[in-house]
Short mmCIF file of C-alpha atoms in Angstrom, two decimals:
data_model
loop_
_atom_site.label_atom_id
_atom_site.label_comp_id
_atom_site.label_asym_id
_atom_site.label_seq_id
_atom_site.Cartn_x
_atom_site.Cartn_y
_atom_site.Cartn_z
CA MET A 30 -1.98 8.40 16.77
CA ARG A 31 -4.51 6.50 18.27
CA ILE A 32 -7.64 5.18 15.71
CA SER A 33 -9.60 3.10 18.33
CA GLU A 34 -9.09 1.17 21.51
CA LYS A 35 -7.14 -1.43 19.48
CA VAL A 36 -5.60 0.27 16.81
CA HIS A 37 -2.84 2.99 16.38
CA ARG A 38 -1.38 4.57 13.29
CA ILE A 39 2.41 5.30 13.11
CA ARG A 40 3.74 7.78 10.42
CA ILE A 41 6.77 6.96 8.82
CA ASP A 42 8.46 9.96 7.05
CA PHE A 43 11.23 9.04 4.30
CA GLN A 44 13.10 10.38 1.31
CA VAL A 45 12.58 8.51 -2.26
CA THR A 46 15.41 11.09 -3.55
CA GLU A 47 16.68 14.38 -2.12
CA GLN A 48 13.89 16.17 -3.91
CA VAL A 49 11.06 13.70 -3.31
CA GLN A 50 9.82 13.33 0.15
CA ARG A 51 7.35 10.58 1.31
CA PHE A 52 5.23 9.00 4.18
CA VAL A 53 3.64 5.89 4.84
CA TYR A 54 1.35 4.71 7.58
CA VAL A 55 2.22 1.66 9.85
CA TYR A 56 -0.60 0.23 11.77
CA LEU A 57 -0.31 -1.17 15.00
CA ILE A 58 -2.90 -3.52 16.35
CA VAL A 59 -2.95 -4.10 20.38
CA GLY A 60 -4.30 -6.78 22.38
CA LYS A 61 -2.66 -8.99 24.75
CA LYS A 62 0.17 -9.17 22.03
CA CYS A 63 0.75 -6.66 19.18
CA TYR A 64 0.50 -6.89 15.52
CA LEU A 65 1.79 -4.84 12.43
CA VAL A 66 -0.14 -4.02 9.38
CA ASP A 67 3.07 -3.40 6.89
CA SER A 68 6.45 -2.26 8.48
CA GLY A 69 7.51 0.81 6.58
CA VAL A 70 10.80 1.35 4.90
CA ALA A 71 14.18 0.05 6.23
CA GLY A 72 15.01 1.66 9.97
CA SER A 73 11.14 2.16 10.55
CA GLU A 74 11.48 -0.21 13.58
CA LYS A 75 13.17 2.82 15.34
CA ALA A 76 9.76 4.68 15.29
CA ILE A 77 7.77 1.90 15.92
CA GLU A 78 9.51 1.07 18.97
CA ALA A 79 9.66 4.75 20.32
CA TYR A 80 5.78 4.79 19.57
CA MET A 81 5.33 1.51 21.34
CA ASN A 82 7.56 2.61 24.43
CA SER A 83 5.70 5.81 24.67
CA MET A 84 2.52 3.52 25.33
CA GLY A 85 3.99 1.24 27.68
CA ARG A 86 4.56 -1.53 25.27
CA ARG A 87 7.77 -3.31 23.67
CA LEU A 88 9.04 -4.02 20.39
CA GLU A 89 9.44 -7.76 21.63
CA GLU A 90 5.61 -8.11 21.92
CA ILE A 91 5.05 -7.73 18.12
CA LYS A 92 3.71 -11.28 17.35
CA ALA A 93 3.08 -11.00 13.58
CA ILE A 94 3.32 -8.50 10.60
CA PHE A 95 0.72 -8.66 8.21
CA LEU A 96 2.05 -7.50 4.65
CA THR A 97 -0.51 -5.86 2.30
CA HIS A 98 1.98 -6.01 -0.48
CA ALA A 99 5.68 -6.21 -1.33
CA HIS A 100 6.59 -2.55 -2.47
CA PRO A 101 9.61 -1.15 -0.32
CA ASP A 102 7.82 1.19 1.88
CA HIS A 103 5.84 -1.72 3.10
CA ILE A 104 8.12 -4.26 3.70
CA GLY A 105 11.20 -2.30 4.48
CA SER A 106 11.63 -3.05 8.26
CA ALA A 107 10.01 -6.52 8.19
CA GLY A 108 13.30 -8.48 8.26
CA ARG A 109 14.91 -6.37 10.93
CA ILE A 110 11.84 -6.69 13.30
CA LYS A 111 11.52 -10.56 12.72
CA ARG A 112 15.06 -10.79 13.99
CA LEU A 113 14.48 -8.82 16.92
CA THR A 114 11.15 -10.42 18.03
CA ASP A 115 10.93 -13.75 16.13
CA CYS A 116 7.50 -12.43 14.66
CA LYS A 117 5.78 -14.19 11.83
CA ILE A 118 5.41 -12.67 8.52
CA TYR A 119 2.07 -12.84 6.75
CA CYS A 120 1.84 -12.04 3.02
CA PRO A 121 -0.14 -12.61 -0.11
CA GLN A 122 1.02 -15.47 -2.47
CA ARG A 123 1.39 -13.22 -5.70
CA GLU A 124 3.68 -10.98 -3.51
CA LYS A 125 5.65 -13.61 -1.70
CA ASN A 126 8.66 -13.77 -4.24
CA TRP A 127 9.19 -9.92 -4.10
CA VAL A 128 9.30 -10.16 -0.38
CA GLU A 129 11.54 -12.97 0.01
CA ASP A 130 13.85 -11.80 -3.05
CA ILE A 131 14.16 -8.15 -3.21
CA ASP A 132 16.95 -8.31 -5.92
CA LEU A 133 14.18 -9.87 -8.07
CA GLN A 134 11.87 -7.32 -7.18
CA PHE A 135 14.51 -4.44 -8.03
CA GLN A 136 14.98 -6.10 -11.54
CA GLU A 137 11.48 -6.05 -12.19
CA ARG A 138 10.67 -2.72 -10.85
CA PRO A 139 13.30 -0.54 -10.13
CA ILE A 140 12.88 2.54 -8.41
CA PRO A 141 15.49 5.52 -7.13
CA ASN A 142 17.23 4.29 -3.77
CA PHE A 143 15.42 0.82 -3.82
CA TYR A 144 17.91 -0.92 -1.63
CA ARG A 145 18.00 1.81 1.11
CA LEU A 146 14.06 1.72 1.19
CA ALA A 147 13.46 -2.24 0.76
CA GLY A 148 16.16 -3.07 3.43
CA GLN A 149 16.42 -6.67 3.07
CA SER A 150 14.85 -9.97 2.08
CA VAL A 151 12.58 -11.82 4.50
CA THR A 152 11.19 -15.35 4.50
CA VAL A 153 7.39 -15.35 4.47
CA ASP A 154 5.74 -17.77 7.28
CA GLU A 155 2.22 -17.81 6.27
CA ILE A 156 0.36 -17.17 2.90
CA VAL A 157 -2.74 -15.13 3.14
CA ARG A 158 -5.81 -15.87 0.91
CA GLU A 159 -9.14 -14.07 -0.09
CA GLY A 160 -11.76 -14.52 2.57
CA GLU A 161 -9.44 -16.46 4.88
CA LYS A 162 -10.24 -15.21 8.41
CA ILE A 163 -7.05 -15.25 10.83
CA VAL A 164 -7.55 -15.24 14.64
CA LEU A 165 -4.77 -13.21 16.26
CA GLU A 166 -6.40 -13.69 19.73
CA GLU A 167 -9.60 -13.54 21.53
CA GLY A 168 -11.58 -10.87 20.47
CA LEU A 169 -9.01 -9.96 17.64
CA GLU A 170 -9.68 -11.29 13.83
CA LEU A 171 -8.44 -10.27 10.59
CA GLU A 172 -10.10 -11.22 7.45
CA VAL A 173 -8.21 -11.19 4.03
CA VAL A 174 -9.67 -8.95 1.26
CA ASP A 175 -8.11 -9.02 -2.20
CA THR A 176 -7.71 -5.82 -3.25
CA SER A 177 -5.14 -6.02 -6.16
CA GLY A 178 -4.65 -3.37 -8.80
CA HIS A 179 -2.33 -1.07 -7.28
CA SER A 180 0.08 -4.12 -7.29
CA ARG A 181 -0.34 -7.71 -8.65
CA GLY A 182 -1.53 -9.32 -5.69
CA ASP A 183 -2.20 -6.83 -2.71
CA VAL A 184 -4.45 -7.49 -0.21
CA SER A 185 -6.47 -5.60 2.66
CA TYR A 186 -7.04 -6.91 6.39
CA GLN A 187 -10.29 -6.11 7.80
CA MET A 188 -10.45 -6.31 11.57
CA ASN A 189 -13.50 -7.48 13.42
CA GLY A 190 -15.62 -6.59 10.23
CA SER A 191 -14.99 -2.94 11.23
CA ILE A 192 -11.82 -1.64 10.69
CA LEU A 193 -10.16 -2.01 7.14
CA PHE A 194 -6.43 -1.68 6.68
CA SER A 195 -6.44 -1.00 2.93
CA GLY A 196 -2.60 -0.48 2.08
CA ASP A 197 -2.32 1.36 -1.20
CA ALA A 198 -5.39 0.12 -2.67
CA ILE A 199 -7.33 3.69 -2.90
CA PRO A 200 -5.38 6.37 -4.92
CA VAL A 201 -4.35 9.31 -3.34
CA ALA A 202 -6.55 12.38 -4.32
CA GLU A 203 -4.82 15.04 -6.46
CA ASP A 204 -1.74 12.78 -7.04
CA PHE A 205 -1.01 10.46 -9.90
CA PRO A 206 -2.15 6.47 -9.21
CA ILE A 207 0.39 4.09 -9.18
CA LEU A 208 -1.08 0.60 -10.49
CA VAL A 209 -0.53 -2.39 -12.85
CA ASP A 210 -4.29 -3.33 -13.47
CA LEU A 211 -6.57 -0.11 -14.11
CA GLN A 212 -9.77 -2.47 -14.27
CA LYS A 213 -8.71 -4.52 -11.04
CA SER A 214 -8.36 -0.94 -9.27
CA ILE A 215 -11.71 0.10 -10.28
CA GLU A 216 -13.20 -3.19 -8.95
CA THR A 217 -11.09 -2.83 -5.64
CA LEU A 218 -12.61 0.51 -4.93
CA ASP A 219 -16.31 -1.29 -5.42
CA LYS A 220 -14.95 -4.16 -3.32
CA ILE A 221 -14.03 -1.66 -0.24
CA LYS A 222 -17.28 -0.03 -0.56
CA GLY A 223 -19.00 -3.58 -0.18
CA CYS A 224 -16.91 -4.36 2.91
CA ALA A 225 -19.08 -1.53 4.60
CA PRO A 226 -16.01 -0.71 7.21
CA GLN A 227 -16.69 1.80 10.03
CA ILE A 228 -13.37 3.09 9.66
CA CYS A 229 -11.03 2.83 6.61
CA CYS A 230 -7.14 2.95 7.24
CA PRO A 231 -5.11 3.74 4.21
CA ALA A 232 -1.27 3.83 4.02
CA TRP A 233 -0.99 6.71 2.23
CA ASP A 234 -4.00 9.20 3.14
CA GLY A 235 -6.03 10.02 6.19
CA VAL A 236 -8.52 7.78 7.91
CA TYR A 237 -12.06 7.87 6.44
CA GLU A 238 -15.57 6.81 7.78
CA GLY A 239 -19.19 6.42 6.37
CA LYS A 240 -20.17 8.85 3.81
CA GLU A 241 -16.83 10.58 3.57
CA LEU A 242 -15.39 7.02 2.61
CA GLU A 243 -18.32 6.49 -0.01
CA LYS A 244 -17.45 9.69 -1.61
CA LEU A 245 -13.77 9.09 -1.92
CA LEU A 246 -14.32 5.88 -3.46
CA GLU A 247 -16.78 7.27 -6.00
CA ASP A 248 -14.29 10.24 -6.60
CA ARG A 249 -11.34 7.90 -7.09
CA LYS A 250 -13.23 5.55 -9.45
CA GLU A 251 -14.18 8.63 -11.51
CA SER A 252 -10.50 9.72 -11.72
CA LEU A 253 -9.36 6.43 -12.70
CA ARG A 254 -11.97 6.61 -15.65
CA LYS A 255 -10.84 9.82 -16.72
CA LEU A 256 -7.41 8.71 -16.77
CA LYS A 257 -8.44 5.60 -18.98
CA GLU A 258 -10.41 8.34 -21.32
CA MET A 259 -7.34 10.76 -21.34
CA VAL A 260 -4.96 7.69 -22.24
CA TRP A 261 -7.19 6.38 -25.15
CA ASP A 262 -7.46 10.14 -26.35
CA ILE A 263 -3.98 10.93 -26.61
CA GLU A 264 -3.29 7.65 -28.16
CA GLN A 265 -5.54 8.46 -31.12
CA ASN A 266 -5.21 12.06 -31.60
CA ASP A 267 -1.29 12.46 -30.55
CA SER A 268 0.11 9.29 -31.93
CA GLN A 269 3.03 11.42 -33.55
CA LEU A 270 4.33 11.88 -29.68
CA SER A 271 6.84 9.69 -28.24
CA ASP A 272 5.74 7.47 -25.50
CA LYS A 273 7.57 9.89 -23.26
CA GLU A 274 5.79 12.99 -24.28
CA LYS A 275 2.48 11.26 -24.24
CA VAL A 276 3.15 10.54 -20.54
CA ARG A 277 4.12 14.15 -19.84
CA LYS A 278 0.77 15.45 -21.62
CA ILE A 279 -1.47 12.88 -19.68
CA ALA A 280 0.11 14.10 -16.37
CA GLU A 281 -0.50 17.63 -17.38
CA CYS A 282 -4.08 17.05 -18.54
CA MET A 283 -4.83 15.39 -15.50
CA GLY A 284 -3.21 18.03 -13.23
CA TRP A 285 -0.69 15.62 -11.72
CA HIS A 286 2.36 17.52 -11.06
CA GLY A 287 5.81 15.65 -11.52
CA GLY A 288 3.72 12.54 -12.86
CA GLY A 289 5.21 13.13 -16.54
CA GLU A 290 8.67 12.29 -15.26
CA ASN A 291 7.85 9.34 -12.92
CA PRO A 292 8.39 5.70 -14.12
CA LEU A 293 5.78 4.51 -12.02
CA PHE A 294 2.97 6.51 -13.53
CA ALA A 295 4.76 5.81 -16.99
CA ALA A 296 3.76 2.25 -15.87
CA SER A 297 0.31 3.25 -14.68
CA VAL A 298 -0.36 4.64 -18.33
CA GLU A 299 0.93 1.56 -19.92
CA ALA A 300 -1.41 -0.54 -17.63
CA CYS A 301 -4.53 1.70 -19.07
CA ARG A 302 -3.77 0.82 -22.75
CA LYS A 303 -4.51 -3.01 -22.11
#
């Protein structure tokens, strides 16, 4: 799907388990060369190549992959694409070890079917840092924005001051949030608003602009605040419950179907206790 003259969105559908189906968006920046923001799960290079061929471009034209963070649905095909194209891999410092050693990531953050999704470890060529401006080519520049909270070091990339690729930094409406630092996640939503992008391109959600984006950010902040309050309320008033029972009750009270059984949501609840 074309977002702008220089930006296209490619949807990658995948199965976490037989019962859980997910998708993620990969963004293709098109100039004299081509650039990816994230790479989807393992095997996504096929969908990326098919999309590029449909617009008269080739996979071999990819010059760089800019990773927002190290989770499997963002790094899965990076190693394969790097081997096919000799492109450079850009990544934030605090995500580097999980990109370069997926065994370590699985040890510290096990999820179902991890290796089928994460693909293989890949060497990071360039570390990106908050505020850094990276010139892709004439007329195309990315600025790095620290948008951690969902993950320990995730970043967003703002292209030419107008289009923000926000990865998973913005929780999805009507679904349980996955985060490691609640306060950072709230601060990140304010930071995204401060970036004032004309277009915001998340990895899990639709494309947002203007007032619609501002409302989304405020709604997500309010949802995270309510989650924090809910966690503390149940800690105080339902202390007799086990940790698993508390997580189930929090998910039920917040209206997040399936969250009560998800270990990633349990980790989010734990983050709210800090």
